[in-house]
Amino acid sequence: MLDIKNLTAHYGAAQALFGIDLNIEGGQTVALVGANGAGKSTLLKCIMGLETPSGGTITLNGKDITRGTPARMVRLGVSLSPEGREVFSDLSVYENLQLGAIPLNLSTIEETKRIEEVYERFPKLSERKDQQAGTLSGGEQQMLAMGRALMAKPSLLLLDEPSLGLAPLIMDDIFAIIRQLARSGTTILLVEQNAARALSASDKAYLLANGKIIEQGKSSRLLNDPVLRAAFLGAASDENPAASRLGAAGLTNIRLEKPLMHTHDFMPSFKDEGELKLHQLEGLKWTVAHAYEGSAHYREKFDQTGIKPHSINSLEDIQKLPFTTAEDLRTGYPFPLRSVPYEQIVRVHASSGTTGKRKVLCYTQKDLDDWTGFFARCYQMAGITQLDRVQVAVGYGVWTAGMGFQLGCEKIGALAVPIGPGNIDMQIQFLLDFQSTVFCSTASMALLMAEEIHQRGIADKINVQKIIYGSERSSRSMRQKISDLFGGAELFDITGLTELYGPGTGIECSDHDCIHYWGDYYILEILDPETLQPVPDGEWGEMVVTTLCKEGAPLIRYRTRDITRIIPGPCTCGSILPRHSRIRGRSDDTIKFRGVNIYPSGIDTILSAVPGLGSEYQIHLNRDEAERDHMKLVVERAEGVDGSRSPELIHEVSHQVKKQLLVSVQTELVDYGSLPRSERKSQRVFDNRIQDEIV
Ligand code: ZN
């Protein structure tokens, strides 16, 4: 939308801007962060036509606007809410608002309509409409300045230092309004000295110092960048030359709210793969000895295979160890893996096992502390800070989910709203009243909420920027839909299982193409589920985990049944934590169909790529009298897609399934919203082939 190239500006002989390149795409909120005097306001003035640049170009939607006038810029859809508000003190609130639309020559009817819209967004201004602007509080004057800029219905809104001089509580209100504006589709260039606030509220940011752009990138990344954090926190020193460089560039003059940044770093201390492997070997040795000494179950298994604690001398020796399975947990119910005396156990959790006995796990205080710490790491990786309000809509109780999300949230210092799953009306009410910024749930529940938000038309009144979801596979189209209906929220897939502490053992990073997992707490092997031999990095297989410091119930080569693959090499996000793909399915819910193994995720992928289809579907498997298997897909059309397109869509689905999975399917399309939704895991596979198995 806005493209600035090599822009320079001078005040007399003094140069204020040096070759600025900056780009804003439609719908983005972009922050321009820098200290007082860095050149931020000059840049805004150049865009708005209030200053004339000495070189370079500014284009808006492809049109050259380098030497525009303020009135022309307003007509082109650019409005400025200036630094220091600049409201006219002697004029009323109403008259100040009228001024915002002067260049547009609106009819009285249109002008009145727009003023009403501003009042709707800022009810405070409506209450004070006849009052002189000079008698308003700082926060109200800021609202008036923003309201005045909105009178022109800008497609690009320039906000110059909206939080300057405001109390923190009022700042919260102003930033909530900025996010709501962004959600309703306004593109925003936000200029701020307050780095933490600006980075939390934007998609992308540029850091400006002494008239030059010195850093740029995704805001969530910059917020987590250790060098920048050190600079923001004023830690520049001889030991930290990078921070000194930023300090010399003027960055440490940025106005700071220290408590708003992470005060602790939950990332691991190892520096490279070699250090991680040493740490893992120590942990493996400790775990084997601990389990052998503490657990009759493990000792018996080790003795059967001739393993003694001293048998472990390298990481490869892990392959000598016997596997642990869900069956071991069930047959030894309730505490088969317990490896410490009862008096050291401080808590138990259980899985929501659907068949037979539940899997029960026990924890020492250290186990809980470790879990809490690495769950905080998940939040940190997702860019969540003390500014966030986290609505935890996963199950509380004997399950691990709610407790994990809760403790991690408190550890990182964010505000937790422990609502639990279900209760859609209360969920919506809290999203509106508390302005929760993060929503945690299963994927099914997130979809249910997304549709509810859409139905009630409140996407621009809520404030959810991030959704952390887990425990269930999700298709690309489902993710996209959840994000869209939530007003553009960013999704993070979180992994974990009760046996391995609980949720939070890994999370998707802000680059969204992998899960980083906590290799300093467990070793992850990927094995062929049939042969149980390791597969090469990059190939799909079953995830098998071994804990490194878990006391209460250590896991040794525990078969998770989750199908994933290692992604080798470093991540573009800069984290050195190892990574795997998002979970593709479970090795025991592979569909065996006419001799072909099909992962339900394969169907996800195919349906996601066909435009016009919704994200809900069911797979029905049946067997005819001749003992032949048949697969039927029942798929929803996307919202608003007419039934007349069904034949064409059916053809495309059947064609793609045949082409990619080599099987023939019958496809049935149904109306959007007609398949059942659930706040827990939705059942998608209905295998009706074997009716007599129980006999
Ligand atoms: Zn990453």
XYZ file of C-alpha atoms and ligand atoms in Angstrom:
696
model
C 0.000 0.000 0.000
C 2.654 2.530 1.064
C 6.120 2.227 -0.344
C 8.956 4.546 0.675
C 12.258 4.310 -1.159
C 15.563 5.932 -0.274
C 13.882 8.900 1.392
C 16.016 11.759 2.677
C 15.015 14.956 4.445
C 16.893 18.053 5.561
C 16.202 20.899 7.942
C 18.388 23.573 6.411
C 21.872 22.088 6.306
C 21.105 19.396 8.882
C 20.081 16.036 7.499
C 17.177 14.430 9.405
C 16.532 11.267 7.362
C 19.094 9.104 5.553
C 17.850 6.816 2.780
C 14.754 5.398 4.496
C 13.149 2.316 2.896
C 9.810 1.354 4.394
C 6.905 -0.707 3.177
C 3.385 -1.179 4.509
C 0.937 -3.694 3.122
C -2.818 -3.139 3.293
C -4.316 -4.289 6.607
C -0.987 -4.304 8.449
C -0.141 -2.426 11.595
C 3.440 -1.276 11.292
C 5.339 0.282 14.175
C 8.077 2.836 13.787
C 10.041 2.802 17.038
C 12.777 5.190 18.024
C 13.963 7.655 20.621
C 13.034 11.301 20.738
C 14.745 13.053 17.815
C 15.375 9.849 15.830
C 13.434 11.203 12.867
C 10.082 9.496 13.358
C 7.923 12.595 13.204
C 9.873 13.948 10.222
C 9.112 10.761 8.338
C 5.393 11.032 9.150
C 5.361 14.667 8.081
C 6.966 13.745 4.757
C 4.259 11.132 4.148
C 1.515 13.572 5.099
C 2.879 16.389 2.882
C 3.740 18.586 5.860
C 7.463 18.457 5.030
C 9.079 18.164 1.618
C 11.649 15.402 1.316
C 15.012 16.271 -0.248
C 15.268 12.963 -2.079
C 13.663 9.576 -2.643
C 10.074 8.598 -3.409
C 6.843 7.846 -1.584
C 4.164 5.887 -3.437
C 0.671 5.102 -2.198
C -1.161 2.300 -4.000
C 1.200 2.776 -6.928
C 0.654 6.559 -7.123
C 3.630 8.903 -6.593
C 2.779 11.159 -3.652
C 6.286 12.366 -2.836
C 5.333 16.023 -2.961
C 1.685 15.944 -1.937
C -0.183 18.470 0.176
C -1.949 17.571 3.413
C -5.389 18.173 1.888
C -4.584 15.939 -1.082
C -3.311 13.210 1.240
C -6.589 13.271 3.189
C -8.496 12.930 -0.096
C -6.255 9.978 -1.022
C -7.203 8.261 2.239
C -4.312 9.152 4.576
C -5.023 10.788 7.945
C -2.692 11.863 10.722
C -3.327 11.907 14.435
C -0.448 14.209 15.401
C 1.981 14.089 18.282
C 0.718 16.130 21.225
C -2.892 15.662 19.969
C -3.125 19.298 18.688
C -6.801 19.617 19.445
C -8.336 23.103 19.300
C -8.858 23.904 22.976
C -11.501 26.592 22.486
C -13.629 24.537 20.118
C -16.048 21.881 21.279
C -15.466 18.165 20.800
C -18.105 18.235 18.038
C -16.413 21.150 16.211
C -13.002 19.500 16.457
C -14.411 16.397 14.804
C -15.951 18.491 12.001
C -12.480 19.818 11.179
C -11.248 16.321 10.365
C -13.379 16.074 7.235
C -12.976 19.613 5.838
C -10.813 18.628 2.833
C -13.533 16.189 1.770
C -16.428 18.707 1.467
C -18.909 16.237 2.922
C -22.672 16.789 2.867
C -24.143 17.616 6.275
C -25.867 14.231 6.355
C -22.627 12.354 5.685
C -20.725 14.484 8.201
C -23.310 13.802 10.920
C -23.224 10.098 10.114
C -19.438 9.966 10.483
C -19.491 11.883 13.742
C -22.002 9.335 15.064
C -19.639 6.540 14.023
C -16.782 8.192 15.909
C -19.028 8.505 18.989
C -19.819 4.815 18.707
C -16.123 3.972 18.797
C -15.350 6.531 21.532
C -18.443 6.747 23.790
C -16.496 9.171 26.049
C -16.468 11.734 23.227
C -20.216 11.450 22.837
C -20.667 12.213 26.553
C -18.475 15.291 26.171
C -19.553 16.456 22.721
C -20.427 20.039 23.741
C -17.465 20.443 26.083
C -14.445 22.545 25.085
C -11.607 20.259 23.975
C -9.178 22.072 26.302
C -11.086 20.781 29.334
C -10.674 17.099 28.376
C -8.221 14.738 30.085
C -5.064 13.626 28.216
C -6.620 10.272 27.278
C -9.800 11.945 26.038
C -7.804 14.427 23.972
C -5.961 11.498 22.409
C -9.301 9.897 21.558
C -10.439 13.179 20.040
C -7.289 13.442 17.901
C -7.826 9.882 16.687
C -11.553 10.460 16.151
C -10.784 13.592 14.125
C -8.402 11.594 11.915
C -11.052 8.898 11.468
C -13.580 11.460 10.161
C -11.874 11.153 6.765
C -12.392 7.352 6.868
C -8.714 6.824 6.089
C -7.400 3.656 4.540
C -4.008 4.525 6.077
C -3.970 6.016 9.547
C -0.791 7.628 10.860
C -0.626 7.702 14.664
C 2.133 9.856 16.105
C 2.986 9.007 19.741
C -0.539 8.115 20.834
C 0.582 6.979 24.307
C 2.820 9.938 25.119
C 2.133 11.341 28.590
C -0.723 8.974 29.383
C -1.152 6.904 32.556
C -0.675 3.131 31.980
C -4.385 2.375 32.419
C -5.389 4.991 29.860
C -2.638 3.663 27.577
C -4.338 0.243 27.755
C -7.562 1.818 26.486
C -5.807 3.648 23.659
C -3.964 0.515 22.521
C -7.165 -1.546 22.706
C -8.755 1.004 20.347
C -5.750 0.845 18.017
C -6.094 -2.944 17.795
C -9.817 -2.663 17.129
C -9.129 -0.198 14.313
C -6.624 -2.647 12.855
C -9.186 -5.414 13.061
C -11.785 -3.402 11.200
C -9.320 -3.265 8.279
C -7.570 0.097 8.804
C -3.904 0.054 7.859
C -1.898 1.780 10.583
C 1.542 3.305 10.850
C 2.165 3.639 14.557
C 4.983 5.874 15.710
C 6.060 5.242 19.294
C 8.869 5.765 21.752
C 7.412 3.006 23.884
C 9.017 -0.035 22.301
C 7.248 -2.744 24.311
C 3.812 -1.324 23.636
C 4.439 -0.658 19.965
C 5.923 -4.100 19.291
C 3.079 -5.816 21.134
C 0.471 -3.972 19.084
C 1.977 -4.332 15.603
C 2.679 -6.939 12.933
C 5.951 -5.497 11.721
C 8.311 -2.875 13.065
C 11.142 -0.603 12.008
C 13.631 0.719 14.545
C 14.834 4.197 13.706
C 17.930 5.830 15.204
C 19.631 9.051 14.128
C 17.557 9.216 10.938
C 18.377 5.662 9.806
C 16.531 2.382 9.979
C 18.757 0.070 12.004
C 16.510 -2.956 12.505
C 13.313 -4.235 10.977
C 11.226 -7.381 11.030
C 8.255 -9.121 12.556
C 7.326 -7.431 15.807
C 7.010 -10.722 17.707
C 10.565 -11.581 16.684
C 11.994 -8.183 17.660
C 10.213 -8.398 21.000
C 12.038 -11.670 21.722
C 15.403 -10.709 20.263
C 17.933 -11.026 23.108
C 20.136 -8.227 21.787
C 17.253 -5.815 21.448
C 15.892 -6.829 24.800
C 19.235 -6.136 26.354
C 19.215 -2.760 24.626
C 15.660 -1.980 25.707
C 16.533 -2.945 29.228
C 19.618 -0.752 29.122
C 22.055 -3.628 29.548
C 24.626 -2.199 27.140
C 28.095 -2.890 28.487
C 31.586 -4.018 27.474
C 30.416 -7.635 27.800
C 27.536 -6.940 25.481
C 29.038 -5.027 22.556
C 25.988 -5.606 20.368
C 23.843 -3.826 22.888
C 26.461 -1.082 23.047
C 26.192 -0.689 19.296
C 22.462 -0.181 19.621
C 23.075 2.030 22.598
C 25.465 4.177 20.598
C 22.821 4.372 17.890
C 20.477 5.937 20.390
C 18.219 2.958 20.962
C 18.703 2.822 24.698
C 17.101 6.236 24.957
C 13.817 4.638 24.034
C 11.326 5.243 26.770
C 10.953 1.967 28.583
C 8.515 0.243 30.801
C 10.774 -2.438 32.198
C 8.059 -4.541 33.814
C 6.371 -4.882 30.442
C 9.196 -6.900 28.916
C 10.077 -10.428 29.965
C 11.993 -10.144 33.175
C 13.109 -13.770 32.919
C 14.414 -15.615 29.940
C 12.949 -19.113 29.711
C 15.031 -20.168 26.733
C 17.674 -22.846 27.391
C 21.278 -22.032 28.166
C 22.992 -24.429 25.725
C 24.718 -22.711 22.832
C 24.959 -25.357 20.125
C 24.050 -28.917 19.241
C 27.226 -30.273 20.854
C 26.351 -28.772 24.239
C 22.785 -30.036 23.928
C 24.006 -33.582 23.233
C 26.306 -33.550 26.263
C 23.407 -32.381 28.383
C 21.203 -35.127 26.913
C 23.756 -37.858 27.621
C 24.044 -36.763 31.262
C 20.257 -36.731 31.529
C 19.912 -40.143 29.912
C 22.447 -41.710 32.283
C 20.722 -40.138 35.268
C 17.263 -41.266 34.115
C 18.269 -44.885 33.543
C 19.969 -45.099 36.962
C 17.075 -43.304 38.676
C 14.449 -45.593 37.103
C 16.481 -48.719 37.835
C 16.886 -47.780 41.496
C 13.411 -46.379 42.050
C 10.937 -48.422 40.022
C 10.267 -52.156 40.264
C 8.634 -52.007 36.843
C 11.669 -50.511 35.114
C 14.133 -52.715 37.028
C 12.306 -55.857 35.964
C 12.251 -54.710 32.318
C 15.927 -53.744 32.366
C 16.919 -56.997 33.992
C 15.025 -58.936 31.308
C 17.046 -57.205 28.603
C 20.328 -57.242 30.553
C 20.532 -53.457 30.973
C 22.380 -51.995 33.943
C 22.733 -48.285 34.668
C 26.388 -48.349 33.563
C 25.338 -49.753 30.156
C 24.707 -46.194 28.910
C 27.869 -44.561 27.587
C 26.679 -42.685 24.519
C 23.427 -41.284 23.135
C 23.295 -44.176 20.656
C 23.020 -46.574 23.606
C 19.416 -45.406 23.958
C 18.615 -47.990 21.291
C 19.467 -50.796 23.719
C 16.687 -49.711 26.072
C 13.272 -51.411 26.081
C 10.172 -49.438 25.030
C 7.472 -48.203 27.373
C 3.887 -48.150 26.106
C 0.449 -46.972 27.150
C -0.235 -50.616 27.937
C 2.483 -50.553 30.647
C 0.683 -47.627 32.269
C -2.679 -49.401 32.184
C -1.569 -52.799 33.423
C 0.413 -51.325 36.298
C -2.426 -48.923 37.230
C -2.315 -46.651 39.118
C 1.418 -45.791 39.522
C 3.552 -48.244 37.525
C 6.369 -45.846 36.608
C 6.649 -44.219 40.040
C 10.365 -43.962 40.786
C 10.428 -41.946 44.035
C 8.887 -42.710 47.473
C 5.253 -41.616 47.908
C 6.206 -38.815 50.291
C 7.987 -37.020 47.451
C 4.926 -37.089 45.201
C 2.998 -33.817 45.348
C 0.435 -34.250 42.585
C -1.157 -36.741 40.220
C -2.732 -36.152 36.833
C -4.661 -38.546 34.631
C -5.355 -38.764 30.925
C -8.862 -38.685 29.528
C -8.448 -42.307 28.415
C -11.442 -43.417 26.414
C -10.992 -47.135 26.915
C -10.326 -49.119 30.041
C -8.232 -47.697 32.813
C -6.923 -44.162 32.732
C -3.240 -43.430 32.469
C -2.150 -41.892 35.775
C 1.093 -39.959 36.219
C 2.689 -38.629 39.388
C 4.858 -35.550 39.877
C 7.432 -34.284 42.359
C 7.704 -30.559 43.075
C 10.755 -30.374 40.809
C 8.757 -31.985 37.976
C 6.066 -29.324 38.380
C 8.660 -26.530 38.477
C 10.304 -27.863 35.309
C 6.947 -28.121 33.541
C 5.959 -24.604 34.604
C 9.290 -23.239 33.373
C 9.129 -24.778 29.934
C 5.461 -23.863 29.544
C 6.520 -20.258 30.172
C 9.048 -20.852 27.387
C 6.127 -21.741 25.069
C 4.466 -18.429 25.846
C 7.757 -16.606 25.359
C 8.266 -18.254 21.977
C 4.771 -17.128 20.945
C 5.754 -13.553 21.886
C 3.458 -13.346 24.894
C 4.423 -10.835 27.581
C 3.154 -9.369 30.805
C 0.918 -7.126 28.722
C -1.180 -10.102 27.635
C -4.437 -11.413 29.001
C -4.689 -15.130 28.425
C -8.133 -16.745 28.299
C -7.507 -20.412 29.109
C -10.384 -22.376 27.575
C -8.968 -25.874 28.036
C -10.063 -28.381 30.671
C -9.200 -27.865 34.331
C -9.313 -30.775 36.751
C -7.387 -34.007 36.829
C -6.252 -33.456 33.219
C -2.930 -31.729 32.730
C -4.193 -29.142 30.254
C -5.685 -26.321 32.331
C -3.064 -26.541 35.057
C -0.188 -26.326 32.565
C -1.571 -23.332 30.679
C -2.347 -21.628 33.985
C 1.029 -22.087 35.704
C 3.025 -21.149 32.601
C 0.936 -18.035 32.158
C 1.440 -16.886 35.724
C 5.148 -17.695 35.484
C 5.613 -15.367 32.531
C 3.590 -12.751 34.335
C 0.631 -12.492 31.973
C -2.915 -12.256 33.280
C -4.715 -15.626 33.279
C -8.467 -15.985 32.822
C -9.056 -19.621 33.914
C -12.453 -20.169 32.333
C -12.101 -23.774 31.088
C -13.817 -25.179 27.997
C -17.432 -24.784 26.884
C -19.782 -22.070 28.096
C -19.663 -20.098 24.857
C -21.709 -17.172 26.182
C -19.308 -16.579 29.053
C -16.311 -17.024 26.721
C -17.657 -14.299 24.435
C -18.488 -12.036 27.336
C -14.951 -12.340 28.731
C -13.395 -11.740 25.302
C -15.375 -8.509 25.130
C -15.175 -7.359 28.750
C -11.593 -8.377 29.572
C -10.278 -7.752 26.046
C -8.323 -11.029 26.262
C -5.365 -10.948 23.865
C -4.621 -14.691 23.825
C -7.089 -17.565 23.536
C -6.032 -21.142 24.436
C -8.168 -24.130 23.452
C -8.428 -27.219 21.285
C -8.638 -26.593 17.552
C -12.296 -27.672 17.543
C -13.154 -25.236 20.307
C -11.275 -22.430 18.533
C -13.310 -23.093 15.389
C -16.528 -23.132 17.390
C -15.627 -19.776 18.954
C -14.534 -18.335 15.613
C -17.905 -19.145 14.075
C -19.726 -17.706 17.064
C -17.707 -14.474 16.856
C -18.532 -14.274 13.163
C -22.228 -14.920 13.737
C -22.441 -12.213 16.382
C -20.465 -9.787 14.210
C -18.054 -8.855 17.003
C -14.672 -9.533 15.387
C -13.799 -5.828 15.586
C -14.838 -5.551 19.225
C -12.614 -8.306 20.609
C -8.855 -8.131 20.991
C -7.508 -11.668 20.473
C -4.153 -11.522 18.691
C -2.909 -15.029 19.348
C -4.537 -18.425 19.607
C -2.631 -21.278 21.207
C -4.279 -24.558 20.401
C -3.328 -28.179 20.690
C -4.185 -31.805 21.330
C -5.724 -32.236 17.917
C -4.621 -32.232 14.320
C -5.835 -29.257 12.304
C -5.918 -28.635 8.593
C -4.549 -25.574 6.875
C -8.010 -24.399 5.861
C -9.255 -24.824 9.418
C -6.359 -22.711 10.717
C -6.988 -20.052 8.097
C -10.661 -19.924 8.914
C -10.101 -19.658 12.669
C -7.603 -16.857 12.089
C -9.892 -14.936 9.709
C -13.010 -15.164 11.849
C -11.034 -14.105 14.930
C -10.138 -10.916 13.061
C -6.681 -12.006 11.908
C -5.291 -13.754 15.012
C -1.970 -15.614 14.784
C -2.176 -19.361 15.497
C 0.345 -21.394 17.494
C 0.108 -25.179 17.634
C 1.309 -26.439 21.023
C 2.316 -30.056 21.657
C 2.429 -32.287 24.695
C 0.912 -35.333 26.338
C 0.016 -36.250 29.888
C 2.668 -38.968 30.049
C 5.339 -36.375 29.197
C 4.461 -33.772 31.903
C 1.429 -32.449 29.947
C 0.939 -29.794 27.267
C 3.777 -27.381 26.532
C 6.585 -29.733 25.488
C 6.985 -27.786 22.242
C 5.331 -25.014 20.240
C 5.142 -23.562 16.752
C 7.410 -20.536 16.364
C 6.497 -17.185 14.874
C 7.724 -18.338 11.464
C 4.978 -20.985 11.524
C 6.623 -23.826 9.672
C 7.652 -26.145 12.507
C 7.336 -27.077 16.162
C 10.342 -26.339 18.353
C 10.623 -28.988 21.065
C 12.482 -28.876 24.343
C 15.470 -31.127 23.695
C 16.891 -30.129 27.075
C 14.010 -31.953 28.824
C 13.570 -35.004 26.604
C 15.144 -36.940 23.768
C 12.958 -37.389 20.719
C 13.433 -40.388 18.445
C 11.500 -40.921 15.212
C 11.009 -44.613 14.515
C 9.295 -46.671 11.879
C 6.140 -47.813 13.744
C 6.339 -51.290 12.172
C 10.043 -52.121 12.546
C 10.779 -49.736 15.466
C 14.046 -48.795 13.759
C 15.108 -45.127 13.453
C 14.127 -43.383 10.204
C 16.442 -40.807 8.580
C 15.917 -37.146 9.531
C 13.096 -35.661 7.473
C 11.120 -38.907 7.156
C 7.805 -39.495 8.879
C 7.573 -41.939 11.740
C 6.399 -42.433 15.317
C 7.613 -40.061 17.993
C 9.274 -41.898 20.894
C 10.358 -39.873 23.933
C 12.780 -40.324 26.817
C 12.808 -37.815 29.666
C 16.071 -36.376 30.999
C 15.206 -35.109 34.490
C 11.685 -36.272 35.304
C 11.651 -37.689 38.853
C 8.132 -38.858 39.714
C 7.426 -40.967 36.644
C 10.334 -40.915 34.180
C 9.633 -42.054 30.633
C 12.033 -44.340 28.827
C 11.469 -44.758 25.105
C 7.774 -44.081 25.497
C 5.831 -44.755 22.297
C 3.561 -41.730 21.843
C 1.895 -43.040 18.636
C 2.112 -39.492 17.270
C 3.374 -39.310 13.709
C 5.836 -36.542 12.894
C 9.303 -36.021 11.446
C 12.495 -34.233 12.426
C 13.179 -31.043 10.510
C 16.972 -30.847 10.272
C 18.967 -27.638 10.269
C 18.441 -24.267 11.921
C 15.110 -22.444 11.827
C 14.623 -19.106 10.061
C 13.298 -17.747 13.363
C 16.808 -17.870 14.839
C 16.042 -20.318 17.666
C 18.562 -23.122 18.136
C 15.995 -25.408 19.743
C 15.509 -28.572 17.667
C 12.290 -28.971 15.730
C 9.781 -31.377 14.239
C 6.781 -31.067 11.919
C 3.306 -30.409 13.222
C 1.782 -33.743 14.338
C 0.319 -35.450 11.321
C -1.805 -38.056 13.039
C -1.445 -41.078 15.263
C 0.119 -44.305 14.180
C -2.915 -46.142 15.513
C -5.461 -44.051 13.651
C -4.003 -44.678 10.282
C -6.800 -45.824 8.016
C -6.005 -49.086 6.290
C -8.053 -48.985 3.120
C -7.729 -51.536 0.332
C -4.108 -52.153 1.202
C -3.211 -48.457 1.340
C -2.258 -46.666 4.568
C -4.010 -43.312 4.747
C -3.393 -40.693 7.414
C -6.493 -38.558 7.970
C -4.142 -35.572 7.602
C -3.669 -36.563 3.956
C -7.396 -35.928 3.464
C -7.041 -32.607 5.354
C -4.346 -31.482 2.994
C -6.317 -32.347 -0.112
C -9.543 -30.691 1.050
C -7.670 -27.569 2.210
C -6.406 -27.037 -1.305
C -9.854 -27.049 -2.955
C -11.378 -23.547 -2.879
C -15.083 -23.542 -2.096
C -14.924 -26.228 0.587
C -15.413 -25.606 4.314
C -13.070 -26.919 6.961
C -15.380 -29.579 8.457
C -15.596 -33.054 7.005
C -16.152 -36.690 7.910
C -14.619 -39.874 6.570
C -17.000 -42.864 6.527
C -15.646 -46.338 5.865
C -18.054 -49.126 4.968
C -17.836 -52.713 3.743
C -20.263 -54.200 1.230
C -21.594 -57.761 1.012
C -18.749 -58.724 -1.285
C -16.327 -57.637 1.509
C -15.146 -54.681 -0.531
C -14.275 -51.497 1.348
C -15.792 -48.141 0.378
C -14.800 -44.689 1.512
C -17.224 -41.814 1.584
C -16.231 -38.214 2.307
C -18.888 -35.884 3.657
C -17.609 -32.323 3.253
C -19.133 -28.959 4.013
C -19.238 -26.290 1.347
C -17.559 -23.072 2.473
C -19.828 -20.378 3.838
C -21.690 -18.584 1.040
C -20.811 -21.146 -1.634
C -23.913 -22.008 -3.613
C -25.225 -25.592 -3.824
C -25.149 -25.308 -7.613
C -21.352 -25.597 -7.484
C -21.562 -29.020 -5.806
C -21.117 -31.204 -8.926
C -17.936 -29.374 -9.892
C -16.547 -29.536 -6.308
C -17.428 -33.230 -5.940
C -15.598 -33.954 -9.150
C -12.527 -32.038 -7.978
C -12.391 -33.764 -4.568
C -12.749 -37.261 -6.020
C -10.192 -36.448 -8.689
C -7.615 -35.106 -6.212
C -8.067 -38.014 -3.762
C -7.630 -40.481 -6.589
C -4.562 -38.650 -7.840
C -2.829 -38.157 -4.487
C -3.914 -41.148 -2.364
C -4.611 -43.617 -5.175
C -8.046 -44.550 -3.857
C -11.557 -43.967 -5.176
C -13.979 -42.152 -2.917
C -17.593 -41.205 -3.042
C -18.021 -37.548 -2.086
C -21.080 -35.885 -0.658
C -21.311 -32.126 -0.124
C -23.476 -30.676 2.592
C -24.415 -27.127 3.613
C -22.012 -25.005 5.589
C -22.592 -25.539 9.325
C -24.470 -28.823 8.992
C -21.779 -31.141 10.394
C -21.564 -31.285 14.189
C -19.002 -29.096 15.950
C -17.544 -29.952 19.299
C -15.498 -28.092 21.847
C -13.475 -31.226 22.477
C -11.978 -33.230 19.659
C -14.414 -33.605 16.784
C -14.823 -37.156 15.521
C -13.969 -37.196 11.833
C -13.325 -40.865 11.064
C -16.254 -43.295 11.207
C -15.044 -46.796 10.535
C -18.102 -49.038 10.134
C -16.301 -51.905 8.466
C -15.735 -54.239 11.377
C -18.934 -54.845 13.308
C -18.107 -58.108 15.040
C -14.721 -57.365 16.564
C -15.953 -57.526 20.151
C -17.158 -61.117 19.834
Zn 11.485 -21.386 14.475
